[in-house]
Amino acid sequence: MNTIKENTAQDLLKRYEVIKKESNIDLSSGEDLSLAIANLISIEEHLFFTGSKLERPAYFDLLNDIRSMRVRLMKQLVTNPEGEEWCISKHLLSSSYRLMEVGTKNLSLGKKKEAQNMFTDSFGLYSMFWGIVMKQGKETYKKSESNEGVKTEVAPVEMEQKSVISRFGDFVKKAVDCCIE
């Protein structure tokens, strides 16, 4: 069956192959780097809260050092950002990481459904990050003018709500493989 989501994922994969050839990007290393950056953002947050709660300015000095490292590393992934893509990318990674942590906590508490919902949202945000980094955002954000005549497994309202994130998710599932050495 050929749905809008399948067509979009195929288009993204074709564009990914072109980008990969043109830029020699190593997505497996990029994925590792993106997760390291997400952790650095989390460290920045923890240093801020610790410095504030304990009223110890030394933590803010550490925060500044970590921030400098995060900025330097992020420049390797977020190149030539347009508009607010830099900040959007940072917040997508940060939010993705936090939702993954909440999902993991829910999982350890036996709340499997809540955990899965958090994991789904986390992966969606992470996928959007890659869509922006790979400059796929403009095409992926566009919604089709009409869904008439398109067979789909999900209700139209559900598809409309998930379409952007699921498009990025389809792209990341097929294009980003951390296990390639």
Short mmCIF file of C-alpha atoms in Angstrom, two decimals:
data_model
loop_
_atom_site.label_atom_id
_atom_site.label_comp_id
_atom_site.label_asym_id
_atom_site.label_seq_id
_atom_site.Cartn_x
_atom_site.Cartn_y
_atom_site.Cartn_z
CA MET A 1 0.00 0.00 0.00
CA ASN A 2 1.30 3.43 -0.90
CA THR A 3 0.47 6.12 1.66
CA ILE A 4 1.55 9.73 2.05
CA LYS A 5 3.89 8.69 4.86
CA GLU A 6 5.52 5.98 2.74
CA ASN A 7 6.03 8.38 -0.17
CA THR A 8 7.49 11.01 2.13
CA ALA A 9 9.85 8.52 3.77
CA GLN A 10 11.01 7.33 0.36
CA ASP A 11 11.59 10.94 -0.75
CA LEU A 12 13.56 11.63 2.42
CA LEU A 13 15.71 8.55 1.90
CA LYS A 14 16.46 9.61 -1.68
CA ARG A 15 17.47 13.07 -0.46
CA TYR A 16 19.52 11.47 2.31
CA GLU A 17 21.51 9.48 -0.27
CA VAL A 18 22.23 12.67 -2.24
CA ILE A 19 23.25 14.57 0.91
CA LYS A 20 25.39 11.66 2.08
CA LYS A 21 27.27 11.58 -1.23
CA GLU A 22 27.71 15.36 -1.33
CA SER A 23 28.77 15.87 2.27
CA ASN A 24 30.42 12.54 3.22
CA ILE A 25 28.41 12.67 6.46
CA ASP A 26 28.87 9.76 8.87
CA LEU A 27 25.48 9.44 10.52
CA SER A 28 26.55 6.73 12.95
CA SER A 29 29.16 9.09 14.44
CA GLY A 30 26.66 11.92 14.16
CA GLU A 31 24.14 9.97 16.19
CA ASP A 32 26.74 9.34 18.90
CA LEU A 33 27.69 13.01 18.85
CA SER A 34 24.04 14.12 19.06
CA LEU A 35 23.51 11.98 22.15
CA ALA A 36 26.70 13.35 23.71
CA ILE A 37 25.41 16.87 23.05
CA ALA A 38 22.05 15.99 24.63
CA ASN A 39 23.93 14.80 27.72
CA LEU A 40 25.99 18.01 27.79
CA ILE A 41 22.77 20.03 27.74
CA SER A 42 21.56 17.96 30.68
CA ILE A 43 24.83 18.56 32.53
CA GLU A 44 24.38 22.30 31.96
CA GLU A 45 20.92 22.08 33.52
CA HIS A 46 22.17 20.12 36.53
CA LEU A 47 25.04 22.55 37.10
CA PHE A 48 22.59 25.46 36.96
CA PHE A 49 20.21 23.92 39.48
CA THR A 50 23.02 22.76 41.79
CA GLY A 51 24.68 26.19 41.70
CA SER A 52 21.35 27.88 42.36
CA LYS A 53 20.21 25.54 45.14
CA LEU A 54 23.57 25.56 46.94
CA GLU A 55 24.32 29.20 46.09
CA ARG A 56 27.81 28.25 44.89
CA PRO A 57 29.04 30.26 41.89
CA ALA A 58 31.74 27.68 41.13
CA TYR A 59 29.05 25.51 39.54
CA PHE A 60 28.28 28.32 37.10
CA ASP A 61 31.93 28.38 36.04
CA LEU A 62 31.69 24.65 35.31
CA LEU A 63 28.43 25.29 33.46
CA ASN A 64 30.18 27.82 31.24
CA ASP A 65 32.95 25.31 30.42
CA ILE A 66 30.41 22.60 29.56
CA ARG A 67 28.41 25.08 27.45
CA SER A 68 31.53 26.01 25.48
CA MET A 69 32.19 22.34 24.75
CA ARG A 70 28.56 21.78 23.75
CA VAL A 71 28.61 24.75 21.37
CA ARG A 72 31.87 23.57 19.78
CA LEU A 73 30.52 20.06 19.26
CA MET A 74 27.11 21.21 18.08
CA LYS A 75 28.76 23.19 15.29
CA GLN A 76 29.82 19.85 13.81
CA LEU A 77 26.18 18.85 13.34
CA VAL A 78 24.23 22.08 12.99
CA THR A 79 25.98 23.78 10.10
CA ASN A 80 24.79 26.95 8.40
CA PRO A 81 21.63 27.25 10.50
CA GLU A 82 18.83 29.35 9.06
CA GLY A 83 16.58 31.43 11.27
CA GLU A 84 16.47 29.82 14.69
CA GLU A 85 17.54 26.32 13.62
CA TRP A 86 20.44 26.38 16.10
CA CYS A 87 18.19 26.93 19.10
CA ILE A 88 15.46 24.67 17.76
CA SER A 89 18.03 21.88 17.36
CA LYS A 90 19.33 22.36 20.89
CA HIS A 91 15.84 22.30 22.38
CA LEU A 92 14.80 19.27 20.32
CA LEU A 93 17.80 17.32 21.64
CA SER A 94 17.21 18.49 25.18
CA SER A 95 13.50 17.68 25.15
CA SER A 96 14.09 14.33 23.49
CA TYR A 97 16.62 13.38 26.14
CA ARG A 98 14.36 14.44 29.02
CA LEU A 99 11.36 12.54 27.64
CA MET A 100 13.55 9.46 27.24
CA GLU A 101 14.60 9.78 30.90
CA VAL A 102 10.98 10.13 32.04
CA GLY A 103 10.08 7.10 29.92
CA THR A 104 12.89 5.11 31.50
CA LYS A 105 11.70 6.07 35.00
CA ASN A 106 8.14 5.06 34.09
CA LEU A 107 9.44 1.76 32.74
CA SER A 108 11.28 1.02 36.01
CA LEU A 109 8.02 1.74 37.88
CA GLY A 110 6.15 -0.77 35.73
CA LYS A 111 4.24 1.92 33.83
CA LYS A 112 4.88 0.43 30.41
CA LYS A 113 2.17 2.33 28.50
CA GLU A 114 3.28 5.70 29.91
CA ALA A 115 6.89 4.78 29.16
CA GLN A 116 6.08 3.86 25.56
CA ASN A 117 4.26 7.16 25.07
CA MET A 118 7.30 9.06 26.36
CA PHE A 119 9.64 7.00 24.16
CA THR A 120 7.48 7.67 21.11
CA ASP A 121 7.49 11.41 21.77
CA SER A 122 11.21 11.35 22.52
CA PHE A 123 12.01 9.59 19.25
CA GLY A 124 9.75 11.97 17.36
CA LEU A 125 11.63 14.99 18.67
CA TYR A 126 14.98 13.32 18.02
CA SER A 127 13.86 12.57 14.48
CA MET A 128 12.85 16.20 13.97
CA PHE A 129 16.35 17.20 15.10
CA TRP A 130 17.83 15.04 12.33
CA GLY A 131 15.36 16.42 9.84
CA ILE A 132 16.61 19.93 10.58
CA VAL A 133 20.27 18.91 10.63
CA MET A 134 19.88 17.13 7.29
CA LYS A 135 17.99 20.17 5.94
CA GLN A 136 14.86 18.11 5.39
CA GLY A 137 12.60 20.33 7.47
CA LYS A 138 11.16 22.50 4.73
CA GLU A 139 9.90 19.60 2.63
CA THR A 140 8.82 17.48 5.58
CA TYR A 141 6.86 20.22 7.30
CA LYS A 142 4.68 20.71 4.24
CA LYS A 143 1.32 19.07 4.43
CA SER A 144 -0.30 17.76 1.30
CA GLU A 145 -2.98 19.94 -0.21
CA SER A 146 -5.45 17.07 -0.27
CA ASN A 147 -5.59 13.57 1.14
CA GLU A 148 -8.47 12.55 -1.13
CA GLY A 149 -8.12 9.12 -2.63
CA VAL A 150 -5.25 8.17 -0.31
CA LYS A 151 -5.68 4.92 1.58
CA THR A 152 -4.32 5.04 5.08
CA GLU A 153 -4.25 2.77 8.10
CA VAL A 154 -4.91 5.64 10.53
CA ALA A 155 -7.84 7.97 10.92
CA PRO A 156 -7.40 11.29 9.04
CA VAL A 157 -7.22 13.32 12.29
CA GLU A 158 -4.63 10.96 13.78
CA MET A 159 -2.59 11.05 10.57
CA GLU A 160 -2.68 14.85 10.51
CA GLN A 161 -1.48 15.02 14.12
CA LYS A 162 1.35 12.54 13.58
CA SER A 163 2.33 13.26 10.00
CA VAL A 164 5.30 15.59 10.55
CA ILE A 165 6.87 13.61 13.38
CA SER A 166 6.17 10.27 11.72
CA ARG A 167 7.79 11.49 8.51
CA PHE A 168 10.95 12.41 10.37
CA GLY A 169 10.75 9.13 12.29
CA ASP A 170 10.55 7.11 9.10
CA PHE A 171 13.60 8.96 7.80
CA VAL A 172 15.66 8.39 10.95
CA LYS A 173 14.68 4.73 11.27
CA LYS A 174 16.04 4.04 7.81
CA ALA A 175 18.90 6.52 7.54
CA VAL A 176 20.56 6.74 10.94
CA ASP A 177 22.20 3.51 12.03
CA CYS A 178 24.47 3.78 15.07
CA CYS A 179 25.78 0.26 14.62
CA ILE A 180 27.70 0.92 11.42
CA GLU A 181 31.39 1.08 12.32
#
